[in-house]
Short mmCIF file of C-alpha atoms in Angstrom, two decimals:
data_model
loop_
_atom_site.label_atom_id
_atom_site.label_comp_id
_atom_site.label_asym_id
_atom_site.label_seq_id
_atom_site.Cartn_x
_atom_site.Cartn_y
_atom_site.Cartn_z
CA MET A 1 0.00 0.00 0.00
CA SER A 2 1.54 3.27 -1.12
CA GLN A 3 1.44 6.21 1.25
CA THR A 4 0.35 9.71 0.28
CA ASP A 5 2.88 12.54 0.24
CA GLU A 6 1.16 14.04 3.30
CA GLN A 7 1.40 10.74 5.20
CA ILE A 8 5.08 10.43 4.29
CA VAL A 9 5.90 13.96 5.53
CA GLU A 10 4.09 13.25 8.81
CA MET A 11 5.68 9.79 9.35
CA VAL A 12 9.18 10.92 8.45
CA SER A 13 9.04 14.04 10.65
CA ALA A 14 7.92 11.97 13.65
CA ALA A 15 10.57 9.31 12.92
CA LEU A 16 13.39 11.87 12.81
CA GLU A 17 12.26 13.43 16.07
CA TYR A 18 12.12 10.04 17.80
CA ALA A 19 15.47 8.90 16.34
CA MET A 20 17.23 12.06 17.53
CA GLU A 21 15.85 11.59 21.02
CA LEU A 22 17.01 7.97 21.05
CA ALA A 23 20.47 8.91 19.74
CA SER A 24 20.86 11.45 22.55
CA GLU A 25 19.95 8.97 25.32
CA GLU A 26 22.96 8.04 27.39
CA ASP A 27 21.66 5.05 29.32
CA GLY A 28 21.19 1.46 28.27
CA TRP A 29 23.75 1.21 25.45
CA LYS A 30 26.11 -1.75 25.26
CA MET A 31 29.47 -1.42 23.48
CA GLU A 32 29.51 -3.69 20.44
CA LYS A 33 32.60 -2.66 18.50
CA GLU A 34 35.42 -0.12 18.70
CA GLN A 35 38.02 1.10 16.25
CA GLU A 36 40.35 4.12 16.43
CA ASN A 37 37.99 7.12 16.65
CA ALA A 38 34.70 5.20 16.30
CA THR A 39 32.38 3.13 18.48
CA VAL A 40 29.24 1.12 17.76
CA LYS A 41 26.78 0.58 20.61
CA ILE A 42 23.54 -1.36 20.71
CA LYS A 43 20.31 -1.29 22.69
CA LYS A 44 16.62 -2.08 22.31
CA ASN A 45 14.17 0.66 21.40
CA LYS A 46 10.61 1.02 22.69
CA GLU A 47 9.42 -1.61 20.15
CA ASP A 48 11.97 -4.02 21.68
CA ARG A 49 14.03 -4.01 18.46
CA LYS A 50 17.80 -3.70 18.47
CA VAL A 51 19.15 -0.39 17.23
CA TRP A 52 22.76 0.50 16.47
CA LEU A 53 24.46 3.75 17.41
CA CYS A 54 27.73 4.59 15.68
CA THR A 55 29.68 7.61 16.95
CA ALA A 56 32.92 8.82 15.40
CA THR A 57 35.20 11.85 15.23
CA VAL A 58 36.25 12.40 11.62
CA ASN A 59 38.76 14.76 9.99
CA ILE A 60 36.33 16.70 7.81
CA ALA A 61 34.59 20.01 8.45
CA PRO A 62 30.87 19.64 9.36
CA LYS A 63 29.63 21.61 6.33
CA ASP A 64 31.74 19.54 3.91
CA LEU A 65 30.48 16.25 5.36
CA TRP A 66 26.90 17.53 5.39
CA ASP A 67 27.08 18.50 1.71
CA LYS A 68 28.25 14.98 0.86
CA LEU A 69 25.48 13.30 2.90
CA LEU A 70 22.81 15.47 1.27
CA ASP A 71 23.93 14.70 -2.28
CA THR A 72 21.78 11.55 -2.50
CA ASP A 73 22.35 10.91 -6.20
CA ASN A 74 26.15 10.88 -5.81
CA LEU A 75 26.50 8.98 -2.52
CA THR A 76 27.94 5.88 -4.23
CA ALA A 77 30.90 7.94 -5.50
CA TRP A 78 32.40 7.78 -1.98
CA ASN A 79 30.13 5.61 0.20
CA THR A 80 30.87 1.93 -0.50
CA THR A 81 28.04 0.67 1.76
CA LEU A 82 25.71 1.51 -1.17
CA THR A 83 25.81 0.44 -4.83
CA GLU A 84 22.85 2.57 -5.95
CA SER A 85 21.29 5.77 -4.60
CA LYS A 86 18.76 8.06 -6.27
CA THR A 87 16.15 10.63 -5.31
CA ILE A 88 12.61 9.52 -6.20
CA LYS A 89 10.81 12.73 -5.22
CA THR A 90 11.13 15.84 -3.07
CA LEU A 91 8.23 16.78 -0.77
CA ASP A 92 7.28 19.70 1.49
CA GLY A 93 9.07 20.44 4.75
CA ASP A 94 12.58 19.42 3.63
CA VAL A 95 11.43 15.82 3.12
CA LYS A 96 12.54 13.61 0.26
CA VAL A 97 12.09 9.99 -0.78
CA SER A 98 15.10 8.05 -2.08
CA TYR A 99 15.82 4.56 -3.37
CA GLN A 100 19.02 2.82 -2.31
CA VAL A 101 20.68 -0.56 -2.77
CA THR A 102 23.19 -1.81 -0.20
CA SER A 103 26.45 -3.60 -0.85
CA GLU A 104 26.66 -7.22 0.25
CA GLY A 105 27.37 -7.42 3.99
CA GLY A 106 29.15 -9.68 6.44
CA GLY A 107 31.75 -10.75 3.89
CA GLY A 108 29.10 -11.70 1.31
CA VAL A 109 26.93 -13.61 3.81
CA VAL A 110 24.19 -10.96 3.65
CA SER A 111 23.06 -10.43 0.06
CA ALA A 112 22.33 -6.93 -1.23
CA ARG A 113 19.14 -5.28 0.00
CA ASP A 114 17.17 -2.40 -1.42
CA PHE A 115 15.01 0.10 0.45
CA VAL A 116 12.84 3.16 -0.10
CA TYR A 117 13.62 5.79 2.51
CA GLY A 118 11.82 8.96 3.49
CA SER A 119 14.18 11.50 5.04
CA LYS A 120 13.88 14.95 6.55
CA ILE A 121 16.58 17.57 7.07
CA LEU A 122 17.04 19.56 10.27
CA VAL A 123 19.67 22.26 10.82
CA LYS A 124 19.85 23.93 14.21
CA ASP A 125 22.59 25.71 16.19
CA GLY A 126 25.32 24.45 13.85
CA ILE A 127 24.13 20.85 14.16
CA PHE A 128 22.99 19.07 10.99
CA ALA A 129 20.63 16.08 11.05
CA ILE A 130 19.00 13.92 8.40
CA GLY A 131 16.78 10.96 9.14
CA GLY A 132 13.45 9.24 8.84
CA MET A 133 12.25 5.73 8.01
CA SER A 134 11.20 3.38 5.22
CA VAL A 135 8.15 4.41 3.21
CA GLU A 136 6.12 2.84 0.41
CA VAL A 137 5.61 4.66 -2.89
CA SER A 138 4.11 3.49 -6.18
CA GLU A 139 7.12 4.92 -8.06
CA GLN A 140 9.39 2.20 -6.64
CA PRO A 141 7.67 -1.19 -6.28
CA GLU A 142 9.60 -4.20 -4.96
CA LYS A 143 12.07 -5.64 -7.44
CA LYS A 144 12.23 -9.28 -8.33
CA GLY A 145 15.35 -10.95 -6.97
CA CYS A 146 16.09 -8.19 -4.44
CA VAL A 147 15.01 -8.38 -0.81
CA ARG A 148 13.41 -5.14 0.39
CA ALA A 149 14.81 -4.14 3.79
CA VAL A 150 12.75 -1.99 6.14
CA HIS A 151 14.23 0.86 8.16
CA GLY A 152 12.63 1.97 11.41
CA PRO A 153 13.31 5.50 12.73
CA GLY A 154 16.98 6.40 12.25
CA CYS A 155 19.19 9.44 11.73
CA GLN A 156 22.63 10.74 10.86
CA ILE A 157 23.86 13.76 12.81
CA VAL A 158 26.88 15.97 12.10
CA LYS A 159 28.19 18.17 14.91
CA PRO A 160 31.17 20.51 15.13
CA VAL A 161 34.09 19.59 17.39
CA GLU A 162 34.87 22.46 19.74
CA GLY A 163 38.08 24.25 18.86
CA GLU A 164 38.74 22.08 15.79
CA ALA A 165 37.15 23.57 12.67
CA GLY A 166 38.33 20.76 10.40
CA LYS A 167 36.75 17.97 12.46
CA SER A 168 33.22 16.67 12.90
CA LYS A 169 31.42 14.35 15.24
CA PHE A 170 29.33 11.95 13.17
CA ILE A 171 26.49 10.02 14.82
CA TRP A 172 24.47 7.35 13.00
CA LEU A 173 21.48 5.65 14.59
CA MET A 174 20.31 2.67 12.54
CA ASP A 175 17.21 0.53 12.99
CA CYS A 176 17.02 -1.89 10.08
CA ASP A 177 15.10 -5.11 9.49
CA TYR A 178 17.10 -6.90 6.82
CA LYS A 179 14.21 -9.29 6.05
CA GLY A 180 14.96 -12.63 4.42
CA MET A 181 16.23 -15.67 6.30
CA ILE A 182 19.25 -14.35 8.15
CA PRO A 183 20.26 -15.56 11.62
CA SER A 184 20.48 -12.72 14.15
CA SER A 185 24.11 -13.71 14.85
CA ILE A 186 25.00 -12.72 11.27
CA ILE A 187 23.08 -9.43 11.51
CA GLU A 188 25.01 -8.60 14.67
CA ILE A 189 28.24 -8.81 12.68
CA ALA A 190 26.93 -7.13 9.52
CA MET A 191 25.38 -4.05 11.16
CA PRO A 192 28.43 -2.68 13.02
CA SER A 193 30.65 -3.65 10.06
CA ALA A 194 28.51 -1.56 7.68
CA GLN A 195 28.56 1.41 10.06
CA LEU A 196 32.34 1.26 10.51
CA GLN A 197 32.75 0.86 6.73
CA MET A 198 30.86 4.14 6.36
CA ILE A 199 33.26 5.80 8.85
CA ASP A 200 36.20 4.56 6.75
CA CYS A 201 34.56 6.09 3.67
CA ILE A 202 34.13 9.45 5.46
CA SER A 203 37.77 9.33 6.61
CA LYS A 204 38.88 8.81 2.98
CA LEU A 205 36.94 11.93 1.95
CA ALA A 206 39.21 13.89 4.26
CA ALA A 207 42.42 12.30 3.00
#
């Protein structure tokens, strides 16, 4: 069932608000993985689903990183977690709907997934945020041979690092149901790996 543009704007706005609240919570997170300047933590949200919080300090100015994250149609030029990314439509209230295909995960154990994502932009006090959730639109029906993943409320936040103009704090909250027959033990390897892969890609932008 496709959703109307009005429904999408409403859903996505609420999802971003909830995701940002969850990302700012300090209690209840369990450390899952660490590397250099990045950590991935995990906890259950109010629906009792596991969500993944990746936090990293990266050597790129907030505005530069933000511009890259917003350029949906060129994400694959630098972000190797995706093999396809395109804008389907732009809606009111800084909301857009995009179609993306992931790279294989977990060393090829998790086959590529596609998803249709509604996202909203929020810029406040020098902090940039983009986020939302999966939506259904008639313009992008499910494809044969590709498993459609479903994203719950999530967000990516870019913050300045005090006293260091060329650095950013990048925060990524991910709530994703990969669908298909995948054991949770595999998902628990694939999720943090994908998030840390994204951090590597951001670090290469700065190189």
